[in-house]
Coordinates of C-alpha atoms and ligand atoms in Angstrom, one line a residue:
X214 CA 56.2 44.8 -30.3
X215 CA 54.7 43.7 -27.0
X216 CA 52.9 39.8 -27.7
X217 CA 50.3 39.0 -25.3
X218 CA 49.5 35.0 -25.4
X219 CA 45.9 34.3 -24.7
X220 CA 45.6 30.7 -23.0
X221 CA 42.7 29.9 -20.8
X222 CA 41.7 33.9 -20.5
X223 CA 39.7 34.6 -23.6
X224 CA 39.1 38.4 -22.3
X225 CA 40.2 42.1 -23.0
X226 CA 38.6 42.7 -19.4
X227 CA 40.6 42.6 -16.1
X228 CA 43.6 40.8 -17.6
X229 CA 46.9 41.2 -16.2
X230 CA 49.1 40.2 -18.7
X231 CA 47.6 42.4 -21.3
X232 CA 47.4 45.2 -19.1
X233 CA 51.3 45.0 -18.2
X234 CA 52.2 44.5 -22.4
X235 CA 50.2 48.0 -22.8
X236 CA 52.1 49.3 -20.3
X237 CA 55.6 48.1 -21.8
X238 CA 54.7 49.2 -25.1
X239 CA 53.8 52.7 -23.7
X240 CA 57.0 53.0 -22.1
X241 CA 58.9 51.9 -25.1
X242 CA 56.6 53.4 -28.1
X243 CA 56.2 50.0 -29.2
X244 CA 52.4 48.0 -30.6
X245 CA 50.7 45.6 -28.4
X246 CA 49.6 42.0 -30.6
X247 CA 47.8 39.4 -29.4
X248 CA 48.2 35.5 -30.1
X249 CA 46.5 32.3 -30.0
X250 CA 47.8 29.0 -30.2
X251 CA 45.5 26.2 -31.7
X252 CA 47.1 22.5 -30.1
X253 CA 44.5 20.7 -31.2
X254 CA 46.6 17.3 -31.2
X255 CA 47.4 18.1 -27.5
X256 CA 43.7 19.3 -26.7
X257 CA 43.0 15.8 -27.7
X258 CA 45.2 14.1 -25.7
X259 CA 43.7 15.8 -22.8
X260 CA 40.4 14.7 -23.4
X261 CA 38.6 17.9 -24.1
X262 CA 35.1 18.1 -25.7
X263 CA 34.5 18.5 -29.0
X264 CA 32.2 21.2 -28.5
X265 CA 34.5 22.6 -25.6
X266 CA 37.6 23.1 -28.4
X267 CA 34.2 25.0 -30.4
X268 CA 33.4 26.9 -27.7
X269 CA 36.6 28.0 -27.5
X270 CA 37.3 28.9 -31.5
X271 CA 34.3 31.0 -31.3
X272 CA 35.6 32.7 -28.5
X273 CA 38.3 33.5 -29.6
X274 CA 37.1 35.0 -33.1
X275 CA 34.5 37.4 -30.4
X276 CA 38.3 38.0 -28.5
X277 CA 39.8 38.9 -31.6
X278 CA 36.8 41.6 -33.0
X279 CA 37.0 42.6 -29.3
X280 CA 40.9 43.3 -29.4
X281 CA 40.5 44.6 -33.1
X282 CA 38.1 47.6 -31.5
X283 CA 41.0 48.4 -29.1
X284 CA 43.7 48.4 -31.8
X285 CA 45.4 45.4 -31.1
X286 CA 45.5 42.5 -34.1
X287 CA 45.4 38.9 -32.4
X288 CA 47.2 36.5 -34.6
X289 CA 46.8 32.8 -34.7
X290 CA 48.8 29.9 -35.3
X291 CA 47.8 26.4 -35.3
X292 CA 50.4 23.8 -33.4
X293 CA 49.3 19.9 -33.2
X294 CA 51.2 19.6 -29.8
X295 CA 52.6 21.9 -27.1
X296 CA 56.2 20.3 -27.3
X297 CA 55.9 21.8 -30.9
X298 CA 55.0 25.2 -29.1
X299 CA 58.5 26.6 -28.2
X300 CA 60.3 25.9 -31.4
X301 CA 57.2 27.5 -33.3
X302 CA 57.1 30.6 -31.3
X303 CA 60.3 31.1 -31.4
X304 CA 60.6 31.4 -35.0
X305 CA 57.2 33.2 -35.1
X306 CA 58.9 36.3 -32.6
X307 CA 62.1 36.7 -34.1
X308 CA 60.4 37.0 -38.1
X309 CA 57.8 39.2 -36.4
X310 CA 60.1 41.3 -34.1
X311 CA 58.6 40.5 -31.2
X312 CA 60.4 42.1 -28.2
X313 CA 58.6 40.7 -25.1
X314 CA 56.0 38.0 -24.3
X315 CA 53.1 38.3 -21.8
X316 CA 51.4 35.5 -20.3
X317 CA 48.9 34.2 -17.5
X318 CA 50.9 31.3 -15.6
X319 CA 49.4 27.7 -15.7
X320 CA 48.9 25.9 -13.0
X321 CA 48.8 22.2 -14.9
X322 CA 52.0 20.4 -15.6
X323 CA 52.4 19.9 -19.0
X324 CA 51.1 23.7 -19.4
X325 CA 53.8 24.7 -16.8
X326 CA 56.0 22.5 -18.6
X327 CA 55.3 23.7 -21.9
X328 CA 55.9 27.4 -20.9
X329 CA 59.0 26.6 -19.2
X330 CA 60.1 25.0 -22.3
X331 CA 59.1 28.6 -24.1
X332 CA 60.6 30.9 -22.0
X333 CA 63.8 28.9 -22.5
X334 CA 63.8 29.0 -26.3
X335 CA 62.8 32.5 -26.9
X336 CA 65.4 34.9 -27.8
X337 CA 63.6 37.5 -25.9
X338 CA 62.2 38.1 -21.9
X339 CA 58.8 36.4 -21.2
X340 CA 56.9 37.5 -18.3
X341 CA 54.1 34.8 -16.8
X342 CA 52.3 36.4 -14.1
X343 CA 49.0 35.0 -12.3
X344 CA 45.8 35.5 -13.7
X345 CA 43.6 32.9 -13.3
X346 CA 42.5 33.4 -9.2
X347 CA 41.7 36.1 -6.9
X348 CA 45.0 35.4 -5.0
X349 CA 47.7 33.2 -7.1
X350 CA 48.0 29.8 -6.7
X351 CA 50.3 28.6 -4.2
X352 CA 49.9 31.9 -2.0
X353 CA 47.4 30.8 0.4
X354 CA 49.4 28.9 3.1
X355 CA 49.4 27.8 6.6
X356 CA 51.3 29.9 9.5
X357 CA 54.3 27.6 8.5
X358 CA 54.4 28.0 4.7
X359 CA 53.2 24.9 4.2
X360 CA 50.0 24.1 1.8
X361 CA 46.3 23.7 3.2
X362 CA 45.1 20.3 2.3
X363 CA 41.7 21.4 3.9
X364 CA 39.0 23.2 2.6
X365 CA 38.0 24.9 5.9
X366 CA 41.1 26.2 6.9
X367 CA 42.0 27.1 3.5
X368 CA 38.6 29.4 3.2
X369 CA 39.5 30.6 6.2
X370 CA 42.9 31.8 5.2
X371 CA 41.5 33.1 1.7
X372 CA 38.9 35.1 3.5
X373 CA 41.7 36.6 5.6
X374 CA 43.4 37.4 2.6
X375 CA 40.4 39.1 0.7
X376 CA 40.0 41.0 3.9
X377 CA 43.3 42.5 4.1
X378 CA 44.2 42.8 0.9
X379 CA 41.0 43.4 -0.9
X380 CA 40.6 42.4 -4.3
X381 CA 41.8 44.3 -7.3
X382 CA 39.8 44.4 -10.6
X383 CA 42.0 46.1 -13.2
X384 CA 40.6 48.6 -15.3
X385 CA 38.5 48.1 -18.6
X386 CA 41.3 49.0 -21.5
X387 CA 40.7 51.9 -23.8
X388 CA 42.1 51.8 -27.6
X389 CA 45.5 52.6 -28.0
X390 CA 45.4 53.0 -31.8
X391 CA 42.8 52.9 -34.7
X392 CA 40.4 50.4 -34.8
X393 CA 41.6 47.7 -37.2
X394 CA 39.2 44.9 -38.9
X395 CA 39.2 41.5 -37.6
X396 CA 38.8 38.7 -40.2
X397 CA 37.3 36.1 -38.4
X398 CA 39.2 32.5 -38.1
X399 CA 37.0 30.2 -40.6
X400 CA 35.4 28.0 -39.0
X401 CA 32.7 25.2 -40.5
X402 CA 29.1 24.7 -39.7
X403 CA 28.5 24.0 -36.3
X404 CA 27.3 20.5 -35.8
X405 CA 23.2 19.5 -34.8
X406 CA 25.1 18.6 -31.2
X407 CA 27.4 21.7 -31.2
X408 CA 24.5 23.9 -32.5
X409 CA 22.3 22.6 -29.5
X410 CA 24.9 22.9 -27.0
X411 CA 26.0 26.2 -27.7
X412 CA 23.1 27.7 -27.7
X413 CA 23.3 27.6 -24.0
X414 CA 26.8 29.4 -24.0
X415 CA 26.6 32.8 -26.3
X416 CA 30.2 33.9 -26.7
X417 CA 29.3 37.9 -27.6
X418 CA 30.8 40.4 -25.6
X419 CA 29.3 41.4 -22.4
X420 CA 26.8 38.0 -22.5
X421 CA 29.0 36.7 -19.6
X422 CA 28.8 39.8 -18.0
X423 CA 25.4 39.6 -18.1
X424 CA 24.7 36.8 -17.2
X425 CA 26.6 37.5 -14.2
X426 CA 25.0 40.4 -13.3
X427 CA 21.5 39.1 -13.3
X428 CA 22.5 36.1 -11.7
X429 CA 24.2 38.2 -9.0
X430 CA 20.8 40.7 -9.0
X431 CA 17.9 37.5 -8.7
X432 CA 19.2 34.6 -8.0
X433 CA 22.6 34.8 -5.5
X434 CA 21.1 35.3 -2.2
X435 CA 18.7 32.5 -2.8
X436 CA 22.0 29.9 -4.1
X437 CA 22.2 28.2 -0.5
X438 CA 18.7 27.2 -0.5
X439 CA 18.4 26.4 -4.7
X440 CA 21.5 24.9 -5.2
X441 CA 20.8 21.5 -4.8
X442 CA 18.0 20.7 -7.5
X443 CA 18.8 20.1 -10.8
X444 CA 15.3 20.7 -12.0
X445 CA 15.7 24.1 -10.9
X446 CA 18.1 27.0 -12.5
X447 CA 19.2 27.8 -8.3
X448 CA 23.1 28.0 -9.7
X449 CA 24.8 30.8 -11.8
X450 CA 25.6 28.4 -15.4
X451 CA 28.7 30.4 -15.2
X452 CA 31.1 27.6 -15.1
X453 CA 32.0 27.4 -19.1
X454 CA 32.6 31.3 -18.8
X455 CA 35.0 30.9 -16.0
X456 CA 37.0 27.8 -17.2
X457 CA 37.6 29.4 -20.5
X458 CA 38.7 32.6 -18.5
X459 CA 35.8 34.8 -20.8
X460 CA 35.1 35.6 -17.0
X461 CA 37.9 36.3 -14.0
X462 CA 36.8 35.5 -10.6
X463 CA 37.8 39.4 -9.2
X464 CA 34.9 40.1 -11.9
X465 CA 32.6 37.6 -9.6
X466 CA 33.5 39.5 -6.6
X467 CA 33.2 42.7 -7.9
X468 CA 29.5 41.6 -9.6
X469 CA 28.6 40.6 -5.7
X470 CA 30.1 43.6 -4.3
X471 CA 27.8 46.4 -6.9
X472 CA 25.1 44.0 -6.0
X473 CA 24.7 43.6 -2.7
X474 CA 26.6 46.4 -1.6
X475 CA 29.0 44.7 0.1
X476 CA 31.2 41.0 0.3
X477 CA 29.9 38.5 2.3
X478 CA 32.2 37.2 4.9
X479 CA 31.0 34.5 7.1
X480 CA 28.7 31.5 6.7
X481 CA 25.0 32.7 6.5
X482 CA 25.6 36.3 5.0
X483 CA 23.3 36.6 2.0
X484 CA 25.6 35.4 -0.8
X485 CA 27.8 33.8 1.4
X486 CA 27.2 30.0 -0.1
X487 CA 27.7 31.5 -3.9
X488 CA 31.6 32.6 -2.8
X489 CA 32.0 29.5 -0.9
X490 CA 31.9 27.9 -4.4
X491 CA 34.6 30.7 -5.8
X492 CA 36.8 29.6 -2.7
X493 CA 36.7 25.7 -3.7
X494 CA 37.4 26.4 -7.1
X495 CA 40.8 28.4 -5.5
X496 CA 41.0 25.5 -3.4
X497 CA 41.6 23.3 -6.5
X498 CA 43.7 25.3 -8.0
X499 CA 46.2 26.0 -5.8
X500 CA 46.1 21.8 -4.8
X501 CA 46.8 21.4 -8.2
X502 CA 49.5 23.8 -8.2
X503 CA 51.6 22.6 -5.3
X504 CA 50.2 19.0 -6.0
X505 CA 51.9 18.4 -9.4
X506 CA 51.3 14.7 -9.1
X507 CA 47.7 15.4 -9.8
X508 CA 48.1 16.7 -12.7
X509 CA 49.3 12.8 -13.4
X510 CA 47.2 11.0 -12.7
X511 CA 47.5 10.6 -9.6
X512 CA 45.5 10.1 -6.3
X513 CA 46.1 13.0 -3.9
X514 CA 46.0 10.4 -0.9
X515 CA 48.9 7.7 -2.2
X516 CA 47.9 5.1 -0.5
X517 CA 45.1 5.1 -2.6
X518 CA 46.8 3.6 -5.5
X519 CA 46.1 0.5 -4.3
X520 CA 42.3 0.3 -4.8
X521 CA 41.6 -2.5 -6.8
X522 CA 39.4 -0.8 -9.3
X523 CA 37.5 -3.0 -11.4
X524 CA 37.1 -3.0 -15.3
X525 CA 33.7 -4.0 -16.5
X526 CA 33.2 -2.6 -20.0
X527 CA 29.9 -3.7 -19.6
X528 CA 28.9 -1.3 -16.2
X529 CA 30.8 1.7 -17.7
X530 CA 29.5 1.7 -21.2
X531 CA 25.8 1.6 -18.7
X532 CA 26.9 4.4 -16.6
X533 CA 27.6 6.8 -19.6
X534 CA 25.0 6.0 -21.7
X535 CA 22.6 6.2 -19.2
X536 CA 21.5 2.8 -18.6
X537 CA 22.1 1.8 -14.8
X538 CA 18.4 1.7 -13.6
X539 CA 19.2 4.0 -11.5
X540 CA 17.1 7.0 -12.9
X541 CA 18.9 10.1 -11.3
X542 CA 21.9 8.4 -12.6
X543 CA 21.1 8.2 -16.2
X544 CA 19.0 11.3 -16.3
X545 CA 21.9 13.2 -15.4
X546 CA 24.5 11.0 -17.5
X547 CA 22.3 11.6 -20.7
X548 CA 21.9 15.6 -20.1
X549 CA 25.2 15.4 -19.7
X550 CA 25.7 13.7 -23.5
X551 CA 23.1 15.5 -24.5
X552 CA 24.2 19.4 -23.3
X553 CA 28.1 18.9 -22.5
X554 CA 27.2 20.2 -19.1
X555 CA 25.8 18.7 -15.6
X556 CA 24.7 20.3 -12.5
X557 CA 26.6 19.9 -9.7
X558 CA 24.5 18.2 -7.3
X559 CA 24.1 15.5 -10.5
X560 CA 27.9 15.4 -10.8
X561 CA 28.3 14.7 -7.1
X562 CA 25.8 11.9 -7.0
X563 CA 27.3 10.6 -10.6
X564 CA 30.8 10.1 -9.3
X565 CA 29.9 8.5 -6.3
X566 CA 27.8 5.7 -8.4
X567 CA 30.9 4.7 -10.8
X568 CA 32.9 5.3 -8.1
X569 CA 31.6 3.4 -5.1
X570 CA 28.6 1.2 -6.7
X571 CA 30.8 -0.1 -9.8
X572 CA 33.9 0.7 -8.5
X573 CA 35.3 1.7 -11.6
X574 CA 38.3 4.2 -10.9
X575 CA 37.9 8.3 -10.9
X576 CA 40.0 8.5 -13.5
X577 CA 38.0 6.9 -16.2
X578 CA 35.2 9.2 -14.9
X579 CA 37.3 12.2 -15.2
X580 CA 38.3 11.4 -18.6
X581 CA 35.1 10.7 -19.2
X582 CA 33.4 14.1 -18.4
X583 CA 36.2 16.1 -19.4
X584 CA 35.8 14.4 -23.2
X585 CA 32.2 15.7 -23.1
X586 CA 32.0 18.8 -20.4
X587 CA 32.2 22.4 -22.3
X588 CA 33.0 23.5 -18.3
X589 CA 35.9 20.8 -18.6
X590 CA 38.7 22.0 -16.0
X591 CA 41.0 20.2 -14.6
X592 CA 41.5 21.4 -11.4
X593 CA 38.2 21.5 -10.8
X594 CA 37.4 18.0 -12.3
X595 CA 39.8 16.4 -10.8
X596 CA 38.8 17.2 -7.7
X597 CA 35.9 16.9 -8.0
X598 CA 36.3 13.4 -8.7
X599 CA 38.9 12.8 -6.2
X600 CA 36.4 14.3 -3.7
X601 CA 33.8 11.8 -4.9
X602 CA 36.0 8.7 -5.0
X603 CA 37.3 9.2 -1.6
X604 CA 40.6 9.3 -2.6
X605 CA 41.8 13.1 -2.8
X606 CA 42.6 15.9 -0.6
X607 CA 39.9 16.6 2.2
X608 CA 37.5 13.6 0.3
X609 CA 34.0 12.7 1.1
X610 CA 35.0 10.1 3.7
X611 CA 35.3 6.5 2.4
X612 CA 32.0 4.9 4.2
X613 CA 29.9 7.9 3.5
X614 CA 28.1 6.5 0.1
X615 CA 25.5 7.8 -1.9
X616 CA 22.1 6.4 -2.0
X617 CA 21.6 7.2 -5.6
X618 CA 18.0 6.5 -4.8
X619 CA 17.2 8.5 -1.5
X620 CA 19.3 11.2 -3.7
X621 CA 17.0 11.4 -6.2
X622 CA 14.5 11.7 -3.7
X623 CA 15.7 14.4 -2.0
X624 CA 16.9 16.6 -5.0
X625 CA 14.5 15.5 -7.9
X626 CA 11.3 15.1 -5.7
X627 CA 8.5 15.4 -8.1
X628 CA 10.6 13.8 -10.8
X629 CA 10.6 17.0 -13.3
X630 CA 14.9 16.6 -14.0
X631 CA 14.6 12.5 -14.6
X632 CA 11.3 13.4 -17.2
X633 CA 12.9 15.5 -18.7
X634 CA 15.5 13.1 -19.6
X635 CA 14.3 9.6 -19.2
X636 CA 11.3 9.5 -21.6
X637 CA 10.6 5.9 -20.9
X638 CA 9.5 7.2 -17.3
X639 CA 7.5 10.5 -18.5
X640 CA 4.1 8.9 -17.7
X641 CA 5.3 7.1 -13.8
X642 CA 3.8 8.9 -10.8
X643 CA 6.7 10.7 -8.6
X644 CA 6.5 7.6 -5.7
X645 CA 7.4 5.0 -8.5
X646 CA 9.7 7.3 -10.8
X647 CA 13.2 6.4 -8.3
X648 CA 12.9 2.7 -8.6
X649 CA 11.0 2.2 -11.5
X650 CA 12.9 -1.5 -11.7
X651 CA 13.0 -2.6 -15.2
X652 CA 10.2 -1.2 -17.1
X653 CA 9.9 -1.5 -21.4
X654 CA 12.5 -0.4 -22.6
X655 CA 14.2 0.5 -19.2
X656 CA 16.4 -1.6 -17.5
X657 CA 16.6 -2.9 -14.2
X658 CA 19.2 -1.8 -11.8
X659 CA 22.6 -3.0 -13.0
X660 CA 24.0 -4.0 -9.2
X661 CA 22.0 -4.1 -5.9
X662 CA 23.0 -0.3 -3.9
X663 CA 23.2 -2.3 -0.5
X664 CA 25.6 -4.7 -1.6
X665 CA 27.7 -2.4 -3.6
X666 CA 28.4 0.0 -1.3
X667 CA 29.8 -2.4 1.3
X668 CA 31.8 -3.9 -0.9
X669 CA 33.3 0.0 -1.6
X670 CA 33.8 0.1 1.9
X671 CA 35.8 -3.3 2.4
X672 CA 37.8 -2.0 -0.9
X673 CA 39.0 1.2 1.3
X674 CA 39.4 -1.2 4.6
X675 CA 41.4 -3.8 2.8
X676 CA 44.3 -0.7 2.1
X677 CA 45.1 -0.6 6.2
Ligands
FAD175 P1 27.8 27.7 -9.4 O1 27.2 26.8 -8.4 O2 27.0 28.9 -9.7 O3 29.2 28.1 -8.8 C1 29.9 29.3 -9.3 C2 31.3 28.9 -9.9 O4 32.1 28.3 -8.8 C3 31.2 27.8 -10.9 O5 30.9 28.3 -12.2 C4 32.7 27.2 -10.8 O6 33.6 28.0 -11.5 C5 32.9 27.3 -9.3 N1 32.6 26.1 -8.6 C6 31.4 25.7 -8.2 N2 31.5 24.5 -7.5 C7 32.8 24.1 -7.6 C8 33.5 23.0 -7.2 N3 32.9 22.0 -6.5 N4 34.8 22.9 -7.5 C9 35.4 23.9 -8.1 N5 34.8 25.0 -8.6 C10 33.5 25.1 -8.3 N6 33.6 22.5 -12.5 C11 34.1 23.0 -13.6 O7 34.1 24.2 -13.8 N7 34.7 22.2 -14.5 C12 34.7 20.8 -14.4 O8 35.2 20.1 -15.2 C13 34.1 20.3 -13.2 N8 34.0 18.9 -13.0 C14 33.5 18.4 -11.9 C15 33.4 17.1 -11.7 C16 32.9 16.5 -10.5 C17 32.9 15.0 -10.3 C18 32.3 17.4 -9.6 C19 31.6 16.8 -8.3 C20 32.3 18.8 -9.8 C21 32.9 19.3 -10.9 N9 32.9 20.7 -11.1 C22 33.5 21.2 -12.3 C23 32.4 21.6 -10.1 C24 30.9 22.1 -10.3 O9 30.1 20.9 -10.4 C25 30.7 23.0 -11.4 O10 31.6 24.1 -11.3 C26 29.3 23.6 -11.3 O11 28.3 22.6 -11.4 C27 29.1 24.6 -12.4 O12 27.8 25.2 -12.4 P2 27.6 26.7 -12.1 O13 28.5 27.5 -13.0 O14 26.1 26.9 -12.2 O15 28.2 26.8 -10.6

């Protein structure tokens, strides 16, 4: 029997390591089976949202009916922690008669780890192959072999890439035996925050693909201009889809090739902005790749270690409940409590105020987020946050700080996105609603901008 283990790429639909099992087990008359590994111990550890781990269980009981149409049974077993993984597999292929194993690689260190550690113990070969980018991480490089740590060049590269190489989107699988049933994975009654939440994220098949489509069809050539206001749906919500891998990004690129009729290449092209975003989320991943020590922790620029961070219970407990007095702040930081999922111009402008205004480190953000983001990635968190902090690779530079009022402003003009979410505000008129000051129930702002912000400043001077 081939085994295919499904990670972070809850699809039947151009995935490698599934395509290359069927192939094996046509060549040598054998089944194809699938398997899922529940870690919940270890998904703790990392952070991850309690309605991210539901999202996923309920994926993967849509993956299994899915895989059950095509003839191939996915199996699960539950596993507290990954160092428990290769011991339990082990066993679990040998009683099974499992004769290969098919995987996506990771790109995060204790997944890398953890799957060095399995190939090890198994009695039998184990193939990882890339999966989760258009071109594998750690394949972009400069003329010298070395890694970009820019995001320019690096697009640059990539671009270079897709153009010579193309993309390659691997066929939709057909059945290779009877349809078998699928007994779904029991799960209980979704929770009043999980029922809310996922109600934004449908895990049937083909509602990704849809979503994509349409988002492709209305909405991508008008991204570059949309993107930036929360209040507005200007961005694709495809970010839960493609961090659980329900989505691969060669299905993006082939959505904006049908659509448009052809790839955009340079800045400006209609759709050009939208794949910019695809790019940086390659950018992060192959950082993370060839950047283990991010994976740890770890500042991308070293030096950075030094920062003396401060610890004020009292500002962070503010900052994620909302309750700064700065109100594109804590609009964003209670839709993000509220929906396990924030718009990007909101995360941007939410990092830089823990960041540079309380100078609380990016890490206790990052934990933060990821412990209530259904999107939760690391790659993609991590830098973002690193970005933000002024600490990681190609960073926002140190004395560029957010005005987290002009910001709301600028992106939240007539107020509807801090409304929405501040209802101690509803009734202010748009040229009070970004410095309301304190107001009933609403406090004042918990630290002067002006002051904060050079004191973020002297905090990056002071490292030399
Ligand atoms: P779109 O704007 O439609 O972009 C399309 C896709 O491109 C996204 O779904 C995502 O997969 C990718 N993408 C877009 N922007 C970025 C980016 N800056 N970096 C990497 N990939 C990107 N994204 C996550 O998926 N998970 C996270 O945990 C995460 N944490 C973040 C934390 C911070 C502090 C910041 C500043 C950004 C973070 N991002 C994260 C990136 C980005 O905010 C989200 O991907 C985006 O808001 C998702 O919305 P969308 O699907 O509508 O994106």
């Amino acid at each position: 029997m081939q085994l295919v283990w499904f990670r972070q790429d809850l699809r039947v639909v151009d995935h490698r390591a599934l395509t290359q099992a069927r192939q094996r087990a046509r060549e040598r008359g054998e089944a194809v089976a699938g398997l899922f590994i529940i870690s919940r111990e270890q998904w703790r550890h990392h952070h991850m949202a309690a309605v991210r781990e539901r999202f996923l269980l309920e994926r993967v009981n849509q993956l299994g009916a899915e895989l059950a149409r095509l003839g191939i049974p996915l199996h699960l077993i539950e596993v507290p922690w990954f160092r428990e993984i290769p011991s339990a597999l082990a066993s679990w292929v040998r009683e099974r008669g499992v004769s290969e194993l098919h995987a996506h690689s990771a790109i995060e260190i204790d997944e890398r780890r953890r799957d060095e550690a399995v190939a090890a113990a198994l009695p039998i070969p184990s193939h990882f192959v890339p999966g989760c980018c258009v071109f594998a991480p750690g394949e972009i490089r400069t003329g010298k072999g070395e890694p970009f740590k820019v995001f320019t060049p690096f697009s640059r590269a990539w671009l270079g890439q897709l153009a010579s190489r193309g993309f390659s989107l691997l066929p939709t699988p057909r059945p290779i035996a009877a349809p078998l049933t699928w007994q779904a994975w029991p799960l209980p009654e979704r929770s009043e925050h999980e029922q809310r939440v996922l109600a934004d994220w449908p895990v049937a098949e083909g509602e990704a693909e849809a979503r994509l489509r349409e988002f492709v069809e209305a909405e991508v050539t008008a991204y570059a201009e949309r993107r930036d206001f929360p209040a507005r749906q200007g961005t694709s919500r495809l970010s839960t889809y493609l961090a659980a891998g329900v989505l691969s990004p060669n299905q993006c690129l082939a959505a904006i090739q049908s659509g448009l009729g052809v790839l955009p290449m340079e800045k400006g092209a209609p759709g050009f902005a939208w794949l910019n975003e695809l790019i940086w989320r390659e950018f992060y991943r192959h950082l993370l790749y060839l950047e283990p020590h991010l994976s740890m922790n770890q500042p991308f620029q070293r030096h950075t270690r030094a920062l003396a961070w401060s610890h004020d219970e009292k500002h962070f407990t503010a900052w994620c409940e909302g309750r700064t007095g700065y109100p594109i702040v804590d609009a964003a930081m209670r839709c993000l409590k509220q929906t396990g999922w924030m718009h990007n111009r909101l995360r941007m402008i939410v990092a830089s105020f823990l960041t540079k205004d309380l100078h609380i480190s990016w890490r206790r953000g990052e934990d933060y987020f990821m412990s209530q983001l259904i999107d939760g990635d690391l790659a993609a968190n991590n830098g973002g946050w690193q970005w933000a902090a002024g600490t990681g690779a190609d960073a926002a530079p140190y004395f560029r700080v957010f005005n987290p009022t002009t910001q709301g402003e600028r992106f939240d003009p007539e107020g509807t996105f801090i409304r929405r979410w501040i209802p101690e505000l509803a009734a202010l008129p748009a040229a009070r609603l970004h410095q309301p000051g304190p107001l009933g129930n609403y406090p004042a702002p918990i630290v002067d901008h002006g002051a904060a912000r050079l004191r973020a400043i002297a905090m990056f001077k002071e490292l030399g």
